Amino acid sequence: MRVVETMTPPRGAMAPPMRPVPDPRGTTGVPACRQARTPIVPRGSGTGLIGGAMAPRGGVMVSTTRMNRILEIDIANRSATVEPGLINLWLSHAVHERGYFFAPDPSSQMVSSIGGNVSTNAGGPHCLKYGITTNHVLGLQLVTGAGELVWLGGKTLDRPGYDLTGVAVGAEGTFGLVTAITVRLLHEPEAVKTALASFASMEAAAEAVSAIIAAGMTPAALEMLDDIMIRAVNAGSGADFPAAAGAVLLIELDGPRAETEAQAERAAAICRERGALEVRVARDDAERALLWKGRKEAAGAVGRLAPTYLLQDAVVPRSKLPLIMREMAAIAARHQVLIANVFHAGDGNLHPLICFDDRVPAELARAKAANEELLQACIALGGTVTGEHGVGFDKAKNLPLQYADVDLNFMYRLRRLFDPDGLMNPDKLLPAHPACGEGFRPARPELPAGVWI
Ligand SMILES: Cc1cc2nc3c(=O)[nH]c(=O)nc-3n(C[C@H](O)[C@H](O)[C@H](O)COP(=O)(O)OP(=O)(O)OC[C@H]3O[C@@H](n4cnc5c(N)ncnc54)[C@H](O)[C@@H]3O)c2cc1C
């Protein structure tokens, strides 16, 4: 890993940091693929959960794993420029000694790449307070599907023109290959307090979540696990979550020491008022790390419950959490499936894990049916089809649940500006029209019938 230090702001701070960034056009092969009309599928670490880095119609898969250098750390401007294959956590490790960190923290952060995080606009436990990946990307270098090398954004805020960085974050490889990224670095908080509150039921825990937010606090993280997940985690991680609880809330507050301590006491008091069975505050870093170990290993721990799981990623407004929990229990009973839950409760971002045995076809069918019904239930409560994992191959078919044809058509036209030949990660993010695969019949009444855009 090569680190270029810039301790003073560079001259002409409006200019993107072109100097240390190599020109990748010759190596991406985009022009050659265009000539051969061959699809290109970008791939980071391959931890995506929506089939985004799969190549269902073949083509060239461009892996970024060896583009893993930190190109520049610029403490004076609180930014870093990195190659896309850099593992998320490596950046925080590289700046930790100077008291800084990179805030987006998907639970996969020890293995997923920053390029993948940018392309899926990843979230994570601490995004409740710090925001999602897009809030931390200042600029990026992109080789578009047309083979052009462009810099979007840069180190300074509020650059003139369109916010194309914002448009490109979350594009899931459909605009081109992200070849360098300038991200924000944040100063580490003075103090961190982490507590675990246990409740008799998911509904009680969900009500405590709403009450904590309504009290004016913004915890750094507010994560929930249900009783099924508690059993799975306790069996393997040594986290020792209260075994008899119906749900636990992992609450983390950070900031100036005095404020953090006062808020931690207030949050604990709210949990007790809402019927918490127990509130356990981590006394030191080791206890805090153990609580987080339980949370971060939760998805893997489900392997103790069933050989396979189907992971849903949908959102409901926070206030609707108690309602969706009841609905989820009904769906599980109707389809005779076991559903374990671990999720970002503060954001209303659910991650039900539907457990099944893929060697039994009937179980797979029931898991899929429960999964689709869950998604419909979230939409009916005012939610969205994906929270943080993206759309990819898996959820492209679900986008019409949330967008009108006219909205989808607009997105199609935007995609074509970056990728005129439709070669960049085809079949991902936007659904193909069943009739022609070329966009949607416009819903605008003023357009003549039968016109396709
Ligand atoms: C255990 C586990 C926990 C997870 N927890 C979270 C979580 O808390 N929050 C969350 O948001 N996600 C989570 N994920 C999902 C996943 O880790 C994220 O979506 C992550 O951002 C994907 O990064 P990656 O490097 O693995 O990308 P990949 O899976 O390789 O690719 C993801 C998408 O990005 C595109 N892409 C990758 N690199 C580039 C590039 N350089 N240029 C253009 N397009 C590119 C790919 O084409 C694909 O569409 C989790 C996954 C696992 C397995």
Coordinates of C-alpha atoms and ligand atoms in Angstrom, one line a residue:
M1 CA 0.0 0.0 0.0
R2 CA 1.5 3.4 -1.0
V3 CA 0.5 6.4 0.9
V4 CA 1.0 9.9 -0.4
E5 CA 0.8 12.5 2.4
T6 CA -0.5 15.9 1.7
M7 CA -0.4 17.9 5.0
T8 CA -1.2 21.3 3.4
P9 CA -4.0 22.0 1.0
P10 CA -2.8 21.6 -2.5
R11 CA -2.8 24.6 -4.8
G12 CA -6.0 25.1 -6.7
A13 CA -8.1 23.0 -4.3
M14 CA -10.9 22.9 -6.8
A15 CA -9.0 20.6 -9.0
P16 CA -9.4 16.9 -8.4
P17 CA -6.3 15.1 -7.1
M18 CA -5.2 14.0 -10.5
R19 CA -1.5 13.9 -9.7
P20 CA -1.3 10.7 -7.7
V21 CA -4.1 8.9 -9.6
P22 CA -3.0 6.8 -12.5
D23 CA -4.9 6.9 -15.7
P24 CA -6.7 3.6 -15.9
R25 CA -8.1 3.8 -19.4
G26 CA -5.5 1.6 -20.9
T27 CA -6.1 -1.1 -18.4
T28 CA -9.9 -1.3 -18.1
G29 CA -10.4 -2.6 -21.6
V30 CA -13.7 -0.6 -22.0
P31 CA -13.0 0.4 -25.6
A32 CA -12.1 -3.1 -26.6
C33 CA -15.3 -4.4 -25.0
R34 CA -17.3 -1.7 -26.8
Q35 CA -15.9 -2.8 -30.1
A36 CA -16.7 -6.4 -29.4
R37 CA -20.1 -5.4 -27.9
T38 CA -19.3 -7.5 -24.8
P39 CA -20.9 -6.7 -21.4
I40 CA -18.6 -5.6 -18.6
V41 CA -19.4 -6.5 -15.0
P42 CA -17.4 -4.6 -12.3
R43 CA -16.6 -6.6 -9.2
G44 CA -15.1 -5.5 -5.9
S45 CA -14.8 -8.1 -3.1
G46 CA -18.0 -10.0 -4.2
T47 CA -19.7 -9.6 -0.8
G48 CA -22.8 -8.0 -2.4
L49 CA -26.1 -9.6 -1.5
I50 CA -28.2 -8.8 -4.5
G51 CA -26.3 -10.5 -7.3
G52 CA -24.8 -7.2 -8.6
A53 CA -21.4 -8.7 -9.4
M54 CA -22.8 -11.7 -11.3
A55 CA -22.5 -12.1 -15.1
P56 CA -25.7 -13.9 -16.1
R57 CA -25.1 -13.2 -19.8
G58 CA -21.3 -13.7 -19.7
G59 CA -18.9 -10.9 -20.7
V60 CA -15.8 -9.6 -19.1
M61 CA -15.7 -9.4 -15.3
V62 CA -13.4 -6.6 -14.1
S63 CA -12.1 -7.3 -10.6
T64 CA -10.7 -4.4 -8.6
T65 CA -9.1 -6.5 -5.8
R66 CA -5.5 -5.5 -6.8
M67 CA -6.4 -1.8 -7.1
N68 CA -6.1 -1.5 -3.4
R69 CA -3.8 1.4 -2.7
I70 CA -4.4 4.5 -0.7
L71 CA -3.3 7.2 -3.1
E72 CA -3.4 10.2 -0.8
I73 CA -4.2 11.0 2.8
D74 CA -4.9 14.7 3.2
I75 CA -5.5 15.4 6.9
A76 CA -5.6 19.2 6.4
N77 CA -8.6 18.7 4.1
R78 CA -9.9 15.7 6.0
S79 CA -10.0 13.5 3.0
A80 CA -8.4 10.5 1.4
T81 CA -8.2 9.3 -2.2
V82 CA -8.2 5.6 -2.7
E83 CA -8.3 3.0 -5.3
P84 CA -11.7 1.1 -5.5
G85 CA -10.4 -2.3 -4.3
L86 CA -9.2 -0.9 -1.0
I87 CA -10.9 -2.8 1.9
N88 CA -13.2 -0.5 3.9
L89 CA -11.6 -1.1 7.3
W90 CA -8.1 -0.7 6.0
L91 CA -8.7 3.0 5.5
S92 CA -9.8 3.5 9.1
H93 CA -6.8 1.5 10.3
A94 CA -4.5 3.7 8.2
V95 CA -5.7 7.0 9.7
H96 CA -6.6 5.8 13.3
E97 CA -3.2 6.8 14.8
R98 CA -4.0 10.4 13.8
G99 CA -7.4 10.2 15.4
Y100 CA -9.5 9.8 12.2
F101 CA -11.8 7.3 10.7
F102 CA -13.9 6.5 7.5
A103 CA -17.5 6.5 8.8
P104 CA -19.5 4.1 6.5
D105 CA -19.3 0.8 8.2
P106 CA -21.2 -2.1 6.5
S107 CA -21.0 -5.2 8.7
S108 CA -18.9 -6.6 5.9
Q109 CA -16.3 -3.8 6.3
M110 CA -13.4 -6.1 7.1
V111 CA -13.8 -7.6 3.6
S112 CA -15.9 -5.4 1.3
S113 CA -14.2 -2.8 -1.0
I114 CA -14.7 0.9 -0.9
G115 CA -15.5 0.7 -4.7
G116 CA -18.3 -1.8 -3.9
N117 CA -19.5 0.4 -1.0
V118 CA -19.7 3.4 -3.3
S119 CA -21.4 1.5 -6.1
T120 CA -24.1 0.1 -3.7
N121 CA -24.2 3.2 -1.6
A122 CA -23.7 0.9 1.4
G123 CA -25.0 1.6 4.9
G124 CA -24.1 0.1 8.2
P125 CA -24.8 0.2 11.9
H126 CA -23.3 3.7 12.4
C127 CA -25.1 5.3 9.5
L128 CA -27.9 6.3 11.7
K129 CA -25.8 9.2 13.0
Y130 CA -23.1 9.5 10.3
G131 CA -25.1 9.0 7.1
I132 CA -24.6 6.4 4.4
T133 CA -21.7 6.1 1.9
T134 CA -23.0 8.9 -0.4
N135 CA -22.6 11.4 2.5
H136 CA -18.9 10.6 2.6
V137 CA -17.9 10.6 -1.1
L138 CA -16.5 13.9 -2.2
G139 CA -15.5 12.9 -5.7
L140 CA -14.8 9.9 -7.9
Q141 CA -13.0 8.9 -11.1
L142 CA -15.1 7.0 -13.5
V143 CA -14.4 5.2 -16.8
T144 CA -17.8 5.5 -18.4
G145 CA -19.4 2.8 -20.6
A146 CA -18.5 5.1 -23.5
G147 CA -14.8 4.7 -22.5
E148 CA -14.4 8.3 -21.3
L149 CA -12.4 9.1 -18.2
V150 CA -14.2 11.6 -16.0
W151 CA -13.8 13.1 -12.6
L152 CA -17.0 13.8 -10.8
G153 CA -16.9 16.1 -7.8
G154 CA -13.6 16.8 -5.9
K155 CA -12.3 17.8 -2.6
T156 CA -14.3 21.0 -2.1
L157 CA -17.9 21.1 -1.2
D158 CA -20.6 22.6 -3.4
R159 CA -18.8 22.5 -6.7
P160 CA -20.4 24.3 -9.6
G161 CA -22.7 22.3 -11.9
Y162 CA -24.8 19.2 -11.4
D163 CA -24.1 16.9 -8.4
L164 CA -23.0 14.1 -10.6
T165 CA -21.1 12.4 -7.8
G166 CA -24.4 12.0 -6.0
V167 CA -25.9 10.5 -9.2
A168 CA -23.0 8.1 -9.7
V169 CA -22.9 6.8 -6.1
G170 CA -25.2 3.7 -6.0
A171 CA -25.1 3.2 -9.7
E172 CA -24.1 -0.4 -9.2
G173 CA -21.6 -0.5 -12.1
T174 CA -24.2 0.6 -14.6
F175 CA -22.5 3.9 -15.5
G176 CA -18.9 2.5 -15.7
L177 CA -16.0 1.5 -13.6
V178 CA -15.1 3.5 -10.6
T179 CA -11.3 3.7 -10.6
A180 CA -10.6 6.2 -7.7
I181 CA -12.6 7.7 -4.9
T182 CA -12.0 10.8 -2.7
V183 CA -13.7 10.3 0.6
R184 CA -14.2 12.3 3.7
L185 CA -12.4 11.4 6.9
L186 CA -14.0 12.2 10.3
H187 CA -12.3 12.9 13.6
E188 CA -12.9 10.1 16.1
P189 CA -15.3 11.0 18.9
E190 CA -13.9 11.8 22.4
A191 CA -16.1 9.2 24.1
V192 CA -18.2 6.2 23.2
K193 CA -20.8 4.5 25.4
T194 CA -22.3 1.1 24.4
A195 CA -25.2 -0.5 26.2
L196 CA -27.3 -3.6 25.7
A197 CA -31.0 -3.4 26.7
S198 CA -33.2 -6.6 26.7
F199 CA -36.9 -6.6 26.3
A200 CA -39.7 -9.2 26.6
S201 CA -40.8 -8.7 23.0
M202 CA -39.8 -7.1 19.6
E203 CA -42.7 -4.7 19.9
A204 CA -41.4 -3.4 23.3
A205 CA -37.9 -3.0 21.9
A206 CA -39.3 -1.2 18.8
E207 CA -41.2 1.2 21.0
A208 CA -38.1 2.0 23.0
V209 CA -36.3 2.8 19.6
S210 CA -39.0 5.4 18.7
A211 CA -38.9 6.9 22.3
I212 CA -35.1 7.3 22.2
I213 CA -35.2 9.2 18.9
A214 CA -38.2 11.2 19.9
A215 CA -36.3 12.3 23.0
G216 CA -33.9 14.2 20.7
M217 CA -31.0 11.9 20.7
T218 CA -29.2 10.5 17.6
P219 CA -27.4 7.4 18.8
A220 CA -24.4 6.4 16.7
A221 CA -26.0 3.0 16.3
L222 CA -29.3 1.4 17.4
E223 CA -29.4 -2.3 16.4
M224 CA -31.9 -4.9 17.3
L225 CA -31.8 -8.7 17.5
D226 CA -34.8 -11.0 18.1
D227 CA -34.9 -14.1 20.3
I228 CA -34.1 -16.5 17.5
M229 CA -31.0 -14.5 16.6
I230 CA -30.0 -14.2 20.3
R231 CA -30.0 -18.0 20.6
A232 CA -27.9 -18.3 17.4
V233 CA -25.4 -15.7 18.5
N234 CA -25.0 -17.0 22.1
A235 CA -24.2 -20.5 20.8
G236 CA -21.1 -19.3 19.0
S237 CA -19.7 -15.8 19.8
G238 CA -19.5 -15.7 23.6
A239 CA -21.4 -12.4 23.5
D240 CA -23.7 -13.7 26.2
F241 CA -26.8 -11.8 25.3
P242 CA -29.7 -12.3 27.8
A243 CA -31.0 -15.8 26.8
A244 CA -34.6 -15.3 28.0
A245 CA -35.2 -12.0 26.2
G246 CA -37.6 -11.6 23.3
A247 CA -35.3 -8.9 21.8
V248 CA -32.2 -7.0 22.6
L249 CA -31.2 -3.4 21.6
L250 CA -27.6 -2.5 21.1
I251 CA -27.3 1.2 21.7
E252 CA -24.2 3.2 21.0
L253 CA -23.7 6.9 21.8
D254 CA -20.7 8.9 21.0
G255 CA -19.4 12.5 21.0
P256 CA -18.0 14.9 23.7
R257 CA -17.6 12.9 27.0
A258 CA -20.0 14.9 29.2
E259 CA -22.8 14.8 26.6
T260 CA -22.3 11.1 25.8
E261 CA -22.5 10.1 29.4
A262 CA -25.6 12.1 30.0
Q263 CA -27.3 10.7 26.9
A264 CA -26.3 7.2 27.8
E265 CA -28.0 7.5 31.1
R266 CA -31.1 9.1 29.5
A267 CA -31.3 6.3 26.9
A268 CA -31.0 3.6 29.7
A269 CA -33.8 5.4 31.6
I270 CA -36.0 5.4 28.5
C271 CA -35.4 1.7 28.0
R272 CA -36.4 1.0 31.7
E273 CA -39.5 3.2 31.4
R274 CA -40.4 1.1 28.3
G275 CA -40.1 -2.2 30.3
A276 CA -36.5 -3.2 29.7
L277 CA -35.7 -6.4 31.6
E278 CA -32.1 -5.4 31.9
V279 CA -29.7 -2.6 30.7
R280 CA -26.1 -3.6 30.6
V281 CA -23.5 -0.8 29.9
A282 CA -20.1 -1.9 28.6
R283 CA -17.5 -1.0 31.2
D284 CA -14.5 -1.0 28.9
D285 CA -13.3 -1.5 25.3
A286 CA -13.2 -5.3 25.8
E287 CA -16.8 -5.5 26.9
R288 CA -17.8 -3.1 24.1
A289 CA -16.0 -5.2 21.5
L290 CA -17.8 -8.4 22.8
L291 CA -21.2 -6.8 22.4
W292 CA -20.3 -5.8 18.8
K293 CA -18.8 -9.2 18.1
G294 CA -22.2 -10.7 18.8
R295 CA -23.9 -8.2 16.5
K296 CA -21.4 -8.4 13.6
E297 CA -21.3 -12.2 13.6
A298 CA -25.1 -12.5 13.6
A299 CA -25.6 -13.3 9.9
G300 CA -23.0 -16.1 10.1
A301 CA -24.4 -17.5 13.3
V302 CA -27.7 -18.3 11.5
G303 CA -25.7 -21.2 10.0
R304 CA -26.4 -22.9 13.3
L305 CA -30.2 -22.7 12.7
A306 CA -30.5 -23.9 9.0
P307 CA -28.2 -24.8 6.1
T308 CA -29.5 -21.8 4.0
Y309 CA -31.1 -18.5 4.5
L310 CA -32.7 -15.9 2.3
L311 CA -31.8 -12.3 3.5
Q312 CA -34.3 -9.6 2.9
D313 CA -33.3 -5.9 3.0
A314 CA -36.3 -3.6 3.2
V315 CA -37.2 -0.5 5.1
V316 CA -40.2 0.8 7.0
P317 CA -40.7 4.1 8.7
R318 CA -39.3 3.7 12.2
S319 CA -42.6 4.3 13.8
K320 CA -44.0 1.3 11.9
L321 CA -41.5 -1.2 13.4
P322 CA -44.0 -2.7 16.0
L323 CA -46.5 -3.2 13.2
I324 CA -44.2 -4.9 10.8
M325 CA -42.9 -7.2 13.5
R326 CA -46.5 -8.4 14.1
E327 CA -47.0 -8.8 10.3
M328 CA -43.7 -10.7 10.0
A329 CA -44.7 -13.2 12.7
A330 CA -48.0 -13.8 10.8
I331 CA -46.1 -14.3 7.5
A332 CA -43.7 -16.8 9.2
A333 CA -46.6 -18.8 10.6
R334 CA -48.5 -18.7 7.3
H335 CA -45.6 -20.0 5.3
Q336 CA -44.2 -22.3 8.1
V337 CA -40.8 -20.7 8.0
L338 CA -38.4 -19.6 10.7
I339 CA -37.4 -15.9 10.5
A340 CA -34.5 -14.6 12.5
N341 CA -34.0 -10.8 12.8
V342 CA -31.0 -8.6 13.1
F343 CA -31.3 -5.1 11.9
H344 CA -30.6 -1.3 11.9
A345 CA -33.6 -0.4 14.0
G346 CA -32.8 3.3 14.2
D347 CA -33.2 3.5 10.4
G348 CA -36.2 1.1 10.2
N349 CA -33.9 -1.0 7.9
L350 CA -35.0 -4.6 8.4
H351 CA -32.9 -7.7 7.7
P352 CA -35.1 -10.7 8.2
L353 CA -33.2 -13.9 7.6
I354 CA -35.6 -16.6 6.3
C355 CA -34.1 -19.9 7.3
F356 CA -34.7 -23.0 5.1
D357 CA -33.1 -26.2 3.8
D358 CA -32.2 -25.7 0.1
R359 CA -32.2 -29.5 -0.3
V360 CA -35.9 -29.5 0.1
P361 CA -37.6 -27.8 -2.9
A362 CA -40.8 -27.2 -1.0
E363 CA -38.9 -25.3 1.7
L364 CA -37.2 -23.1 -0.9
A365 CA -40.7 -22.3 -2.4
R366 CA -42.1 -21.3 1.0
A367 CA -39.1 -19.1 1.8
K368 CA -39.4 -17.3 -1.5
A369 CA -43.1 -16.8 -1.0
A370 CA -42.6 -15.4 2.5
N371 CA -39.8 -13.2 1.3
E372 CA -42.0 -11.5 -1.4
E373 CA -44.9 -11.1 1.0
L374 CA -42.6 -9.4 3.5
L375 CA -41.4 -7.0 0.9
Q376 CA -45.0 -6.2 -0.1
A377 CA -45.9 -5.6 3.6
C378 CA -43.0 -3.1 4.0
I379 CA -44.1 -1.2 0.9
A380 CA -47.7 -1.2 2.1
L381 CA -46.4 0.5 5.3
G382 CA -44.7 3.3 3.4
G383 CA -41.3 1.6 3.1
T384 CA -38.9 0.9 0.3
V385 CA -37.8 -2.3 -1.6
T386 CA -34.2 -2.0 -0.4
G387 CA -32.4 -0.3 2.4
E388 CA -28.7 -0.5 1.9
H389 CA -27.8 -3.6 -0.2
G390 CA -28.9 -2.1 -3.5
V391 CA -31.1 -3.4 -6.3
G392 CA -28.8 -5.6 -8.4
F393 CA -30.1 -8.6 -10.2
D394 CA -32.3 -9.8 -7.4
K395 CA -34.5 -6.8 -6.9
A396 CA -34.7 -5.2 -10.3
K397 CA -38.1 -6.8 -10.7
N398 CA -39.3 -5.2 -7.5
L399 CA -38.6 -1.6 -8.5
P400 CA -42.0 -1.1 -10.2
L401 CA -43.5 -1.6 -6.8
Q402 CA -42.0 1.8 -5.9
Y403 CA -41.6 3.8 -9.1
A404 CA -44.0 4.7 -11.8
D405 CA -43.1 3.9 -15.4
V406 CA -42.2 7.5 -16.1
D407 CA -39.7 7.5 -13.2
L408 CA -38.1 4.3 -14.5
N409 CA -37.9 5.7 -18.0
F410 CA -36.1 8.7 -16.8
M411 CA -33.6 6.5 -15.0
Y412 CA -33.1 4.5 -18.2
R413 CA -32.3 7.6 -20.2
L414 CA -29.8 8.8 -17.6
R415 CA -28.1 5.4 -17.7
R416 CA -27.8 5.6 -21.5
L417 CA -25.9 8.9 -21.2
F418 CA -23.1 7.2 -19.3
D419 CA -23.4 3.9 -21.1
P420 CA -24.8 4.4 -24.6
D421 CA -24.4 0.8 -25.7
G422 CA -25.9 -0.8 -22.6
L423 CA -22.8 -2.8 -21.9
M424 CA -22.2 -1.9 -18.3
N425 CA -23.5 -4.4 -15.9
P426 CA -26.6 -5.3 -17.9
D427 CA -29.7 -6.7 -16.2
K428 CA -28.9 -4.9 -13.0
L429 CA -30.6 -2.1 -11.1
L430 CA -33.3 -1.4 -13.7
P431 CA -35.8 -4.1 -14.8
A432 CA -36.0 -4.9 -18.5
H433 CA -39.4 -4.3 -20.0
P434 CA -41.0 -7.7 -20.6
A435 CA -41.8 -6.9 -24.2
C436 CA -38.7 -5.3 -25.6
G437 CA -36.1 -5.0 -22.8
E438 CA -35.7 -1.3 -23.8
G439 CA -37.3 0.8 -21.1
F440 CA -40.9 1.2 -20.1
R441 CA -44.0 2.3 -21.8
P442 CA -44.3 5.9 -20.6
A443 CA -47.2 6.6 -18.2
R444 CA -47.4 10.3 -19.3
P445 CA -50.9 10.7 -20.9
E446 CA -49.7 13.4 -23.2
L447 CA -47.4 11.1 -25.1
P448 CA -48.9 9.2 -28.1
A449 CA -49.8 5.6 -27.3
G450 CA -47.1 3.1 -28.4
V451 CA -44.2 5.5 -28.2
W452 CA -41.2 4.1 -26.3
I453 CA -38.6 6.2 -24.7
Ligands
LIG1 C1 -21.9 -10.6 6.3 C2 -22.3 -9.5 5.4 C3 -22.7 -8.3 6.0 C4 -23.1 -7.2 5.2 N1 -23.5 -6.0 5.9 C5 -23.8 -5.0 5.1 C6 -24.2 -3.7 5.7 O1 -24.2 -3.6 7.0 N2 -24.5 -2.7 4.9 C7 -24.5 -2.8 3.6 O2 -24.8 -1.8 2.9 N3 -24.1 -3.9 3.0 C8 -23.8 -5.0 3.7 N4 -23.4 -6.2 3.0 C9 -23.4 -6.3 1.6 C10 -22.1 -5.9 0.9 O3 -21.0 -6.2 1.7 C11 -22.1 -4.5 0.4 O4 -23.1 -4.3 -0.6 C12 -20.7 -4.0 -0.1 O5 -20.8 -2.6 -0.4 C13 -20.3 -4.7 -1.4 O6 -18.9 -4.4 -1.6 P1 -18.0 -5.4 -2.5 O7 -16.7 -4.9 -2.6 O8 -18.1 -6.8 -2.0 O9 -18.8 -5.3 -3.9 P2 -19.3 -6.4 -4.9 O10 -20.2 -7.4 -4.3 O11 -18.1 -7.0 -5.6 O12 -20.1 -5.5 -6.0 C14 -21.3 -4.9 -5.6 C15 -21.8 -4.0 -6.7 O13 -20.9 -2.9 -7.0 C16 -20.4 -3.0 -8.3 N5 -19.0 -2.6 -8.2 C17 -18.1 -3.0 -7.4 N6 -16.9 -2.4 -7.6 C18 -17.1 -1.5 -8.6 C19 -16.3 -0.5 -9.2 N7 -15.1 -0.3 -8.9 N8 -16.9 0.3 -10.2 C20 -18.2 0.1 -10.5 N9 -19.0 -0.8 -10.0 C21 -18.5 -1.6 -9.0 C22 -20.6 -4.4 -8.8 O14 -20.8 -4.5 -10.2 C23 -21.9 -4.8 -8.1 O15 -23.0 -4.3 -8.8 C24 -23.0 -7.3 3.8 C25 -22.6 -8.5 3.2 C26 -22.2 -9.6 4.0 C27 -21.8 -10.8 3.3

